[in-house]
Structures are given as structure tokens and as C-alpha cells.
Amino acid sequence: MYTSMSLNEICSSNPISVSQDTMLSDVLEVMANMTISSVVVVEGRRPVGIFTERDALRIIPELLDPSVTKVGSLMSGNPVVAPKHLDLFEAYHICAQKNIRHLIVVNDEGDLHGIASDTDFMKVLGLDVFSGQEKVENVMSTDASSLSVHASLNDAIVLMVKSNARAVVITDAGKPVGIITERDLVRLGRNHVASNTLLADVMSNVVVTVQRSRSTYFAIELMRQHQIRTLAVVDEDGVFQGLLTEHDVVKKIENRYVSILNTIIKRQAHDIERIRQELDEKHVLSAVLHESLGVCLIIADPANNVRYLNPAASALFGLTHESIVGEHLELLFDKIGMATEELRVALDKAKHGTIYEFDITHQIRNDIVHLHVRIAPIQDQNNHLLGFVQTIQDETEKKLSERKLKQAASIFENTIEGTIITDADVNILSVNPAFTRITGYEEEEVRGKNPNILSSGRQDNAFFKRLWESLQTSGYWQGELWNRRKSGETYAEWLTISVILDADDKVKNYIAVFADITSSKIAHDEFEFLAHHDPLTKLPNRLLFNARLSHSLSRIKRTGDNVALLMIDLDGFKFINDQFGHQAGDRVLEVVAERLLANTRSEDTVARLGGDEFVVVLEDIMEITGATDIAHKLIQEISQPIVMGVNKMTVTASVGIALSSMIGDNPKLLISSADDALYRAKDAGKNKFICA
């Protein structure tokens, strides 16, 4: 249901950070020049706050002078942070629950690593949920968020604070003519604009609109096309209706996933409750039949002639009470096709003072019934035989229930899923053999203990808090978690927990059923890796390279940095294959990959496109000399001899360089330019680099 990506893969690394003593004017300058929506406030490398465009709302109405105001006085303290390895779904669940647009990402030591915004989440989540069906009108914010052109800047700020709006649309005759966003307030606060300034003088005249009847998918693409985060929603006549922001979309994604999950949970919980009620009803019915209702009662004289029978007996034989009284018992049984062998034995035993019971299977019309027959003597105080009392009890339902209970017990014992039954205090009462097979613990070792003895420590307290909240509210939870076997080995499991209530709706038991999905997760991870990496060198393949290049080029639109692309082709590689064999050629490719990785940064991308062709994406390159220096270094490292056994092999490399500031941010054009430069380098004598 959700992607296996981590927060580290989508966040913007090395975000802009400042100390609490930094002047607000400097912060506003950086945010405006770099077109970013936030800066992280740190002590050393530890995040202590965040200053966003939203915080800039306070500058103008409070008449703050940014040149003498420190950012620490306006920042949002106690920032929400998340570890970089956190699952992507968990990460944006935190954002939606806390209604925030910026999530600070930290490393294992708690130091600043990156930041993830609504824009980052919307790139990889949600489109599969909407699938073009969700309407803008179902997602947009409809709170009052518009003013006339005659209103003041202070009016706009007050409205944004009051309605928690990300922007205010300026309308004329009900139609949008301009917009003031949080980003505009950063610019206006930086320029010391007075709060009584008319909106007509400071608004952005370009306001992008979308009709409320259009799909959310269309609106998202419109935001990406114009590189904005807010759309004005209008009706078919162009009249303003509300706002649609990236944050509205992210919140809707969260709500839709939760809604889908709750629907599944309720459906499965309903099925479990229905089955439980059916079993309870059958147990009750079986008990009532055993005690009184439905029991056939027949009294016969010593000559085996019927003298009395109750309505249930009359119904069993399908004859009227009058036609049965006086009938011989054997003839009565024979008349309806019921076997008489056991009956004769029972009557003989009863004549000698012994109670006799037997079971018989009988067909009534199209149904097979299982009957339990009991015949006892009626004697006086001197043990003289006065007659017989016979009861016939229909145990068809009881037999069926017993068979189902045996089947349930067999399933419990033989199912491949591990099963745990606990009491209301979550102490283990019973486990099945599959539990022992998966965890390594025998039932005697865990009985009376809490299931947390299996905990791997990989889930935090917040995870288990949500789990128990789900159990308390819906009586059901299902999901994936990691536990630990008795041997210490961790394993992944798919777990379903159900709450069993007693007659007073109090918790009686918890039933947990889990399957070991470790092998499937490993296989999935290996498949995912092979789908995006070269099997020989383990470097990203062409597919992953294209994705990372596009991401890098999208990021520099916000930061203003450059991306350099180095296309690398080995010189003389065919001679290695021909002279020393393909095994030697493969070793050369592995060594070249290792040298490329050793001489580039962790934030750069090194990929193998195929054959002896490699490519390097260099992040944050300010000048062409930065790329040429690295290219020169890589050429030198690649040319070093490679020893394999008694053989010493040498290859060189030709490099073509393309810089985004010179070529543009179109991935295909950048690749084509670097490729052309590569071939010019080879034509110029090889073992050198040429810039596009």
C-alpha cells in the first residue's frame, strides 16, 4: 500500500541552517535569494527551531525591524524531527497528524541531515490514490481567504492568521485579480513595507486558477508546471471559491490511506465477529437441545407398546399422536425406515434393569440426522418391570459443531501462521506449533509472559502507541513489524491482532496471528535493487541515474546551484577483453567503479550505463573548474595499473563534461551535450576531458 522508500531518499540534504543570533534581515535575504520556504535554526549541528514563511506573518503587523531582530525570537521552537531512515509513509503521517509542512530530518546522532516539505512528499505519494478521480472541490480549503483590492496589507495578514490560510486571494467583482502568499510576506517584510499599504499596490498580479470540478491530479500537475504551491479555486464563471495548497493535497492523501485501511479493518473485524457469534449460537443451541427442547420422549409398557410420547417424538416420526399410541416400538422404528438392531439389544438390556444408549444415523426426507437413543427401565420399589422410558435426541447440530471445533483446533495446530492467545492483561495463554517454528520459543517458555519478549527494538514507542489506540477504538490492528527470534535473529512479520470481548463488552482475550515474511521482503528488496542497479558493479543503472539526474535538476531550480554531468568511456577496454578474457574485463569494470566512488562525494551519483560507459552527476558545482578538476582526478586514478594474478592491466578514460548553467536544466539535452563532448575527447586522442 505504500512505498518502501525511506525519508532519506526524498528529503533535501544539507538545508540552510542559521544560529539563533542571526539577524532576521539576513535570514529573509537568504530565503528570498534562494527561493526557499524555511531555514533550520541550530546549536552546533543540533536543530532547536525552524523559521518558515509562516513565521514571517509577524514582521509587518508587529513593526519589527529585521536588521535588529534575531531569528531566535521569531522561530518555531521544539521542532518536529524524524530520523532519516524512517519509512516514507510514517514520515508524512507525522506531518499530516501534526499539521506541519516541514519535517526536519536528523541522522543517527540527532544532528541536522535534511528537510522534507510538502513538495517532496507530493512528488512520490498520492497520485496512485487519486488516480484522476478525486475532485478539487473535495480537497480544497473553503474557509474565507479573499479580500478586495481596497483592503490593506494588515487586513491580509490578520485574515491569514485567523483562518490559518497559506495565502489570500484579492478579488474584484468576485473574481481573482491577485494573490498575497506567505512567500510574498517574506519579500515585503524584508523591504519594510508598511502594514497600511493597499493590497492593490503589493499583490502578485499573476494568480493561477483551477476550476473546482477539475481533478486533483490536474491541479497537482498545474502546480508543478508553474512551480507554485497554491492555486485559487474558481467555479465555471471564474468566481473565487477557495484555495488549494500542497498541504491540502498531502493531508487528503493521509486521510484517504487511513480511510482505505479502516474500511479493510472494519470488514475483517466484522467477519471475525460474525464467525464468533455463529459458533456461540451453535454451542448454546447444542446445550439447550441436550437439556430439554427437541428431546423426543416415549414411554412403552413391558410388551414394548407405546403408551405416551411428547410432541417432539410425534414430529420425529412424522405421525400423529393417536396413530402412534399402542404401536410396537420395533414396528414404529421399522415404519419410518429406522434401523432396529440396536433397539432390540437396548430393550433386552432394559428388561434386565440396565440403561442402554446408542447412536443411529437416520434419513428424514433429504436430510441425514444423527440421533442419540437412550432406553431405561421403569421399575417399582421391588424392581418389577413396569415399562420403558426412551429418549431420542437429535445431535446433528452438536456433531456438526464438534466437527467444526475439531477443524478449528486442527487449523490452530497445523496452520503455517503463528498464533498467540493472551488474557486481558496481555499475558500469553497459548501458542501454536507454528509460533514455535517461527520464533524458536516453546510454549512453556512464553506462557504467562508478555509478547514483547519478541521485540526487536526496531519500532519506537510512537508505533506501539498507534497500535494500541487502534485496538482500543476499533478492536483490531493489522500491519508489518520486526521481531526477534530466540536465536537473536530479527525477522519481519505481517501481524493481525483482534480483541475478544465478553458479554459485558470487556476485553477477555487478544488473538494475534502472524506470518513470517522475511524471505519475501528480502526477495523484494533484492528485486528492487536489481531493478535499479548494475549487477556487476552494484552502481545505479540507467533507470536510477535518469531519476536522480531529474531530481537534482529539479532541486537546483530552488537553490540556484549547478549540476555537472561527466560522461566517461574507457579507452582500450576491448583489448583487455580480447587479451585477458571477459573475467579480467569484468574485474577492470569493478575496479573502475570502486575508483570512481572513492574519488567522488556521497551526495554525487556514479552510475554504469552499460559496457564500459560510466556517468557521474556532481551536485552543487559552482564553476566549470570544479567539474574539470574532478574529471582530471578521475582520469589519473583510472589510469593506474590493475593487477589480476600475474597480469597487470591498464586502461585510460575519456570524459565529456556538461554544466547545467551552460546547457540548461533539460536532462536529455544535458546528457546529449556531455555525450558529444565525450566523443570529441576520444577523437582528440583519448585519455582527456572536453567540456561541452
mmCIF file of N, CA, C and O in Angstrom, residues 431-496:
data_model
loop_
_atom_site.group_PDB
_atom_site.id
_atom_site.type_symbol
_atom_site.label_atom_id
_atom_site.label_comp_id
_atom_site.label_asym_id
_atom_site.label_seq_id
_atom_site.Cartn_x
_atom_site.Cartn_y
_atom_site.Cartn_z
ATOM 1 N N VAL A 431 0.070 -20.776 22.586
ATOM 2 C CA VAL A 431 0.625 -20.534 21.252
ATOM 3 C C VAL A 431 0.539 -21.832 20.467
ATOM 4 O O VAL A 431 0.410 -22.913 21.050
ATOM 5 N N ASN A 432 0.595 -21.738 19.147
ATOM 6 C CA ASN A 432 0.505 -22.942 18.327
ATOM 7 C C ASN A 432 1.899 -23.383 17.860
ATOM 8 O O ASN A 432 2.883 -22.659 18.034
ATOM 9 N N PRO A 433 2.006 -24.578 17.261
ATOM 10 C CA PRO A 433 3.320 -25.060 16.813
ATOM 11 C C PRO A 433 4.013 -24.125 15.827
ATOM 12 O O PRO A 433 5.241 -24.034 15.818
ATOM 13 N N ALA A 434 3.225 -23.427 14.979
ATOM 14 C CA ALA A 434 3.839 -22.511 14.019
ATOM 15 C C ALA A 434 4.565 -21.376 14.736
ATOM 16 O O ALA A 434 5.593 -20.878 14.265
ATOM 17 N N PHE A 435 4.024 -20.944 15.886
ATOM 18 C CA PHE A 435 4.709 -19.922 16.687
ATOM 19 C C PHE A 435 6.097 -20.411 17.082
ATOM 20 O O PHE A 435 7.093 -19.692 16.961
ATOM 21 N N THR A 436 6.160 -21.669 17.546
ATOM 22 C CA THR A 436 7.451 -22.245 17.949
ATOM 23 C C THR A 436 8.396 -22.357 16.761
ATOM 24 O O THR A 436 9.585 -22.059 16.851
ATOM 25 N N ARG A 437 7.857 -22.765 15.612
ATOM 26 C CA ARG A 437 8.684 -22.929 14.420
ATOM 27 C C ARG A 437 9.255 -21.585 13.954
ATOM 28 O O ARG A 437 10.415 -21.510 13.528
ATOM 29 N N ILE A 438 8.472 -20.516 14.075
ATOM 30 C CA ILE A 438 8.916 -19.207 13.591
ATOM 31 C C ILE A 438 9.846 -18.526 14.596
ATOM 32 O O ILE A 438 10.885 -17.972 14.221
ATOM 33 N N THR A 439 9.488 -18.569 15.893
ATOM 34 C CA THR A 439 10.237 -17.803 16.895
ATOM 35 C C THR A 439 11.329 -18.604 17.585
ATOM 36 O O THR A 439 12.271 -18.031 18.131
ATOM 37 N N GLY A 440 11.180 -19.953 17.611
ATOM 38 C CA GLY A 440 12.148 -20.783 18.335
ATOM 39 C C GLY A 440 11.786 -20.996 19.786
ATOM 40 O O GLY A 440 12.444 -21.769 20.488
ATOM 41 N N TYR A 441 10.740 -20.325 20.293
ATOM 42 C CA TYR A 441 10.316 -20.478 21.683
ATOM 43 C C TYR A 441 9.267 -21.579 21.802
ATOM 44 O O TYR A 441 8.308 -21.627 21.035
ATOM 45 N N GLU A 442 9.444 -22.462 22.796
ATOM 46 C CA GLU A 442 8.418 -23.445 23.127
ATOM 47 C C GLU A 442 7.319 -22.764 23.935
ATOM 48 O O GLU A 442 7.539 -21.714 24.559
ATOM 49 N N GLU A 443 6.134 -23.383 23.944
ATOM 50 C CA GLU A 443 5.010 -22.779 24.665
ATOM 51 C C GLU A 443 5.321 -22.607 26.147
ATOM 52 O O GLU A 443 4.969 -21.583 26.752
ATOM 53 N N GLU A 444 6.022 -23.569 26.764
ATOM 54 C CA GLU A 444 6.343 -23.490 28.190
ATOM 55 C C GLU A 444 7.238 -22.288 28.505
ATOM 56 O O GLU A 444 7.202 -21.754 29.618
ATOM 57 N N GLU A 445 8.030 -21.840 27.525
ATOM 58 C CA GLU A 445 8.956 -20.726 27.752
ATOM 59 C C GLU A 445 8.267 -19.370 27.721
ATOM 60 O O GLU A 445 8.791 -18.401 28.278
ATOM 61 N N VAL A 446 7.110 -19.293 27.080
ATOM 62 C CA VAL A 446 6.457 -17.989 26.913
ATOM 63 C C VAL A 446 5.136 -17.886 27.650
ATOM 64 O O VAL A 446 4.603 -16.790 27.795
ATOM 65 N N ARG A 447 4.586 -19.008 28.118
ATOM 66 C CA ARG A 447 3.286 -18.956 28.792
ATOM 67 C C ARG A 447 3.375 -18.069 30.028
ATOM 68 O O ARG A 447 4.273 -18.207 30.857
ATOM 69 N N GLY A 448 2.427 -17.141 30.148
ATOM 70 C CA GLY A 448 2.408 -16.207 31.270
ATOM 71 C C GLY A 448 3.217 -14.951 31.049
ATOM 72 O O GLY A 448 3.186 -14.028 31.864
ATOM 73 N N LYS A 449 3.965 -14.873 29.938
ATOM 74 C CA LYS A 449 4.794 -13.704 29.653
ATOM 75 C C LYS A 449 4.112 -12.793 28.632
ATOM 76 O O LYS A 449 3.191 -13.193 27.924
ATOM 77 N N ASN A 450 4.614 -11.561 28.549
ATOM 78 C CA ASN A 450 4.109 -10.592 27.580
ATOM 79 C C ASN A 450 4.766 -10.840 26.221
ATOM 80 O O ASN A 450 5.962 -11.146 26.158
ATOM 81 N N PRO A 451 4.020 -10.712 25.114
ATOM 82 C CA PRO A 451 4.616 -10.919 23.787
ATOM 83 C C PRO A 451 5.779 -9.992 23.460
ATOM 84 O O PRO A 451 6.497 -10.224 22.479
ATOM 85 N N ASN A 452 5.991 -8.946 24.288
ATOM 86 C CA ASN A 452 7.112 -8.042 23.987
ATOM 87 C C ASN A 452 8.469 -8.698 24.208
ATOM 88 O O ASN A 452 9.509 -8.086 23.928
ATOM 89 N N ILE A 453 8.492 -9.964 24.704
ATOM 90 C CA ILE A 453 9.764 -10.685 24.777
ATOM 91 C C ILE A 453 10.334 -10.927 23.382
ATOM 92 O O ILE A 453 11.515 -11.245 23.229
ATOM 93 N N LEU A 454 9.477 -10.780 22.357
ATOM 94 C CA LEU A 454 9.925 -10.961 20.973
ATOM 95 C C LEU A 454 10.424 -9.661 20.347
ATOM 96 O O LEU A 454 10.906 -9.667 19.215
ATOM 97 N N SER A 455 10.295 -8.556 21.083
ATOM 98 C CA SER A 455 10.572 -7.241 20.492
ATOM 99 C C SER A 455 12.005 -7.142 19.984
ATOM 100 O O SER A 455 12.956 -7.571 20.633
ATOM 101 N N SER A 456 12.128 -6.545 18.788
ATOM 102 C CA SER A 456 13.444 -6.337 18.184
ATOM 103 C C SER A 456 14.006 -4.959 18.497
ATOM 104 O O SER A 456 15.178 -4.699 18.260
ATOM 105 N N GLY A 457 13.142 -4.057 18.982
ATOM 106 C CA GLY A 457 13.581 -2.694 19.248
ATOM 107 C C GLY A 457 13.568 -1.798 18.034
ATOM 108 O O GLY A 457 13.945 -0.632 18.113
ATOM 109 N N ARG A 458 13.136 -2.313 16.877
ATOM 110 C CA ARG A 458 13.174 -1.512 15.647
ATOM 111 C C ARG A 458 11.973 -0.584 15.526
ATOM 112 O O ARG A 458 11.986 0.347 14.738
ATOM 113 N N GLN A 459 10.890 -0.844 16.295
ATOM 114 C CA GLN A 459 9.737 0.054 16.302
ATOM 115 C C GLN A 459 9.816 0.934 17.539
ATOM 116 O O GLN A 459 10.134 0.450 18.634
ATOM 117 N N ASP A 460 9.515 2.225 17.382
ATOM 118 C CA ASP A 460 9.600 3.142 18.517
ATOM 119 C C ASP A 460 8.291 3.153 19.297
ATOM 120 O O ASP A 460 7.320 2.487 18.954
ATOM 121 N N ASN A 461 8.284 3.930 20.385
ATOM 122 C CA ASN A 461 7.104 3.996 21.250
ATOM 123 C C ASN A 461 5.892 4.555 20.520
ATOM 124 O O ASN A 461 4.757 4.154 20.789
ATOM 125 N N ALA A 462 6.141 5.480 19.586
ATOM 126 C CA ALA A 462 5.017 6.070 18.841
ATOM 127 C C ALA A 462 4.295 5.004 18.015
ATOM 128 O O ALA A 462 3.066 5.039 17.873
ATOM 129 N N PHE A 463 5.053 4.051 17.460
ATOM 130 C CA PHE A 463 4.454 2.960 16.676
ATOM 131 C C PHE A 463 3.489 2.151 17.536
ATOM 132 O O PHE A 463 2.344 1.893 17.153
ATOM 133 N N PHE A 464 3.950 1.739 18.743
ATOM 134 C CA PHE A 464 3.097 0.913 19.595
ATOM 135 C C PHE A 464 1.943 1.726 20.192
ATOM 136 O O PHE A 464 0.874 1.174 20.463
ATOM 137 N N LYS A 465 2.149 3.021 20.360
ATOM 138 C CA LYS A 465 1.053 3.854 20.834
ATOM 139 C C LYS A 465 -0.080 3.866 19.828
ATOM 140 O O LYS A 465 -1.256 3.726 20.189
ATOM 141 N N ARG A 466 0.248 3.993 18.528
ATOM 142 C CA ARG A 466 -0.794 3.961 17.491
ATOM 143 C C ARG A 466 -1.456 2.581 17.423
ATOM 144 O O ARG A 466 -2.652 2.471 17.188
ATOM 145 N N LEU A 467 -0.653 1.528 17.632
ATOM 146 C CA LEU A 467 -1.203 0.166 17.604
ATOM 147 C C LEU A 467 -2.270 0.007 18.675
ATOM 148 O O LEU A 467 -3.384 -0.475 18.402
ATOM 149 N N TRP A 468 -1.961 0.419 19.907
ATOM 150 C CA TRP A 468 -2.926 0.255 20.995
ATOM 151 C C TRP A 468 -4.120 1.184 20.840
ATOM 152 O O TRP A 468 -5.241 0.824 21.238
ATOM 153 N N GLU A 469 -3.907 2.348 20.287
ATOM 154 C CA GLU A 469 -5.049 3.235 20.033
ATOM 155 C C GLU A 469 -6.025 2.583 19.055
ATOM 156 O O GLU A 469 -7.251 2.682 19.218
ATOM 157 N N SER A 470 -5.491 1.903 18.034
ATOM 158 C CA SER A 470 -6.348 1.206 17.070
ATOM 159 C C SER A 470 -7.108 0.066 17.738
ATOM 160 O O SER A 470 -8.305 -0.122 17.502
ATOM 161 N N LEU A 471 -6.433 -0.696 18.607
ATOM 162 C CA LEU A 471 -7.107 -1.796 19.303
ATOM 163 C C LEU A 471 -8.206 -1.275 20.212
ATOM 164 O O LEU A 471 -9.288 -1.877 20.310
ATOM 165 N N GLN A 472 -7.958 -0.166 20.878
ATOM 166 C CA GLN A 472 -8.942 0.367 21.811
ATOM 167 C C GLN A 472 -10.150 0.966 21.103
ATOM 168 O O GLN A 472 -11.267 0.910 21.620
ATOM 169 N N THR A 473 -9.930 1.540 19.928
ATOM 170 C CA THR A 473 -11.041 2.197 19.224
ATOM 171 C C THR A 473 -11.804 1.257 18.295
ATOM 172 O O THR A 473 -13.029 1.325 18.205
ATOM 173 N N SER A 474 -11.080 0.368 17.599
ATOM 174 C CA SER A 474 -11.744 -0.499 16.615
ATOM 175 C C SER A 474 -11.687 -1.973 16.978
ATOM 176 O O SER A 474 -12.356 -2.790 16.346
ATOM 177 N N GLY A 475 -10.888 -2.347 17.978
ATOM 178 C CA GLY A 475 -10.773 -3.744 18.351
ATOM 179 C C GLY A 475 -9.954 -4.561 17.375
ATOM 180 O O GLY A 475 -10.024 -5.796 17.383
ATOM 181 N N TYR A 476 -9.138 -3.874 16.576
ATOM 182 C CA TYR A 476 -8.429 -4.580 15.504
ATOM 183 C C TYR A 476 -7.214 -3.775 15.096
ATOM 184 O O TYR A 476 -7.229 -2.544 15.117
ATOM 185 N N TRP A 477 -6.127 -4.481 14.759
ATOM 186 C CA TRP A 477 -4.943 -3.832 14.184
ATOM 187 C C TRP A 477 -4.267 -4.816 13.251
ATOM 188 O O TRP A 477 -4.204 -6.020 13.509
ATOM 189 N N GLN A 478 -3.749 -4.302 12.162
ATOM 190 C CA GLN A 478 -3.020 -5.141 11.216
ATOM 191 C C GLN A 478 -1.877 -4.323 10.628
ATOM 192 O O GLN A 478 -2.034 -3.149 10.311
ATOM 193 N N GLY A 479 -0.708 -4.954 10.507
ATOM 194 C CA GLY A 479 0.423 -4.251 9.923
ATOM 195 C C GLY A 479 1.688 -5.093 9.968
ATOM 196 O O GLY A 479 1.680 -6.252 10.385
ATOM 197 N N GLU A 480 2.766 -4.452 9.549
ATOM 198 C CA GLU A 480 4.073 -5.121 9.474
ATOM 199 C C GLU A 480 4.957 -4.627 10.596
ATOM 200 O O GLU A 480 4.965 -3.435 10.916
ATOM 201 N N LEU A 481 5.680 -5.543 11.229
ATOM 202 C CA LEU A 481 6.675 -5.146 12.216
ATOM 203 C C LEU A 481 7.810 -6.165 12.237
ATOM 204 O O LEU A 481 7.714 -7.238 11.656
ATOM 205 N N TRP A 482 8.896 -5.764 12.920
ATOM 206 C CA TRP A 482 10.078 -6.628 13.043
ATOM 207 C C TRP A 482 10.157 -7.146 14.470
ATOM 208 O O TRP A 482 10.069 -6.376 15.428
ATOM 209 N N ASN A 483 10.328 -8.467 14.648
ATOM 210 C CA ASN A 483 10.522 -9.094 15.939
ATOM 211 C C ASN A 483 11.835 -9.865 15.952
ATOM 212 O O ASN A 483 12.540 -9.929 14.937
ATOM 213 N N ARG A 484 12.130 -10.476 17.085
ATOM 214 C CA ARG A 484 13.399 -11.186 17.243
ATOM 215 C C ARG A 484 13.138 -12.628 17.680
ATOM 216 O O ARG A 484 12.362 -12.880 18.598
ATOM 217 N N ARG A 485 13.796 -13.584 17.003
ATOM 218 C CA ARG A 485 13.675 -14.992 17.371
ATOM 219 C C ARG A 485 14.483 -15.271 18.640
ATOM 220 O O ARG A 485 15.285 -14.451 19.090
ATOM 221 N N LYS A 486 14.294 -16.454 19.199
ATOM 222 C CA LYS A 486 15.039 -16.863 20.385
ATOM 223 C C LYS A 486 16.542 -16.848 20.102
ATOM 224 O O LYS A 486 17.353 -16.538 20.985
ATOM 225 N N SER A 487 16.931 -17.150 18.868
ATOM 226 C CA SER A 487 18.342 -17.177 18.485
ATOM 227 C C SER A 487 18.963 -15.786 18.414
ATOM 228 O O SER A 487 20.171 -15.644 18.292
ATOM 229 N N GLY A 488 18.132 -14.740 18.482
ATOM 230 C CA GLY A 488 18.620 -13.371 18.363
ATOM 231 C C GLY A 488 18.449 -12.793 16.976
ATOM 232 O O GLY A 488 18.621 -11.589 16.769
ATOM 233 N N GLU A 489 18.092 -13.632 16.013
ATOM 234 C CA GLU A 489 17.906 -13.172 14.637
ATOM 235 C C GLU A 489 16.606 -12.391 14.519
ATOM 236 O O GLU A 489 15.567 -12.799 15.045
ATOM 237 N N THR A 490 16.645 -11.240 13.844
ATOM 238 C CA THR A 490 15.421 -10.469 13.619
ATOM 239 C C THR A 490 14.695 -10.995 12.385
ATOM 240 O O THR A 490 15.310 -11.532 11.469
ATOM 241 N N TYR A 491 13.386 -10.829 12.378
ATOM 242 C CA TYR A 491 12.590 -11.274 11.241
ATOM 243 C C TYR A 491 11.398 -10.346 11.075
ATOM 244 O O TYR A 491 10.954 -9.706 12.026
ATOM 245 N N ALA A 492 10.909 -10.252 9.842
ATOM 246 C CA ALA A 492 9.737 -9.424 9.533
ATOM 247 C C ALA A 492 8.495 -10.292 9.591
ATOM 248 O O ALA A 492 8.512 -11.448 9.168
ATOM 249 N N GLU A 493 7.418 -9.734 10.131
ATOM 250 C CA GLU A 493 6.164 -10.483 10.179
ATOM 251 C C GLU A 493 4.997 -9.573 9.805
ATOM 252 O O GLU A 493 5.036 -8.360 10.016
ATOM 253 N N TRP A 494 3.958 -10.197 9.245
ATOM 254 C CA TRP A 494 2.691 -9.499 8.976
ATOM 255 C C TRP A 494 1.727 -9.934 10.069
ATOM 256 O O TRP A 494 1.366 -11.101 10.170
ATOM 257 N N LEU A 495 1.328 -9.006 10.907
ATOM 258 C CA LEU A 495 0.629 -9.317 12.154
ATOM 259 C C LEU A 495 -0.800 -8.788 12.123
ATOM 260 O O LEU A 495 -1.059 -7.669 11.698
ATOM 261 N N THR A 496 -1.723 -9.620 12.607
ATOM 262 C CA THR A 496 -3.121 -9.230 12.788
ATOM 263 C C THR A 496 -3.496 -9.484 14.240
ATOM 264 O O THR A 496 -3.318 -10.595 14.745
#
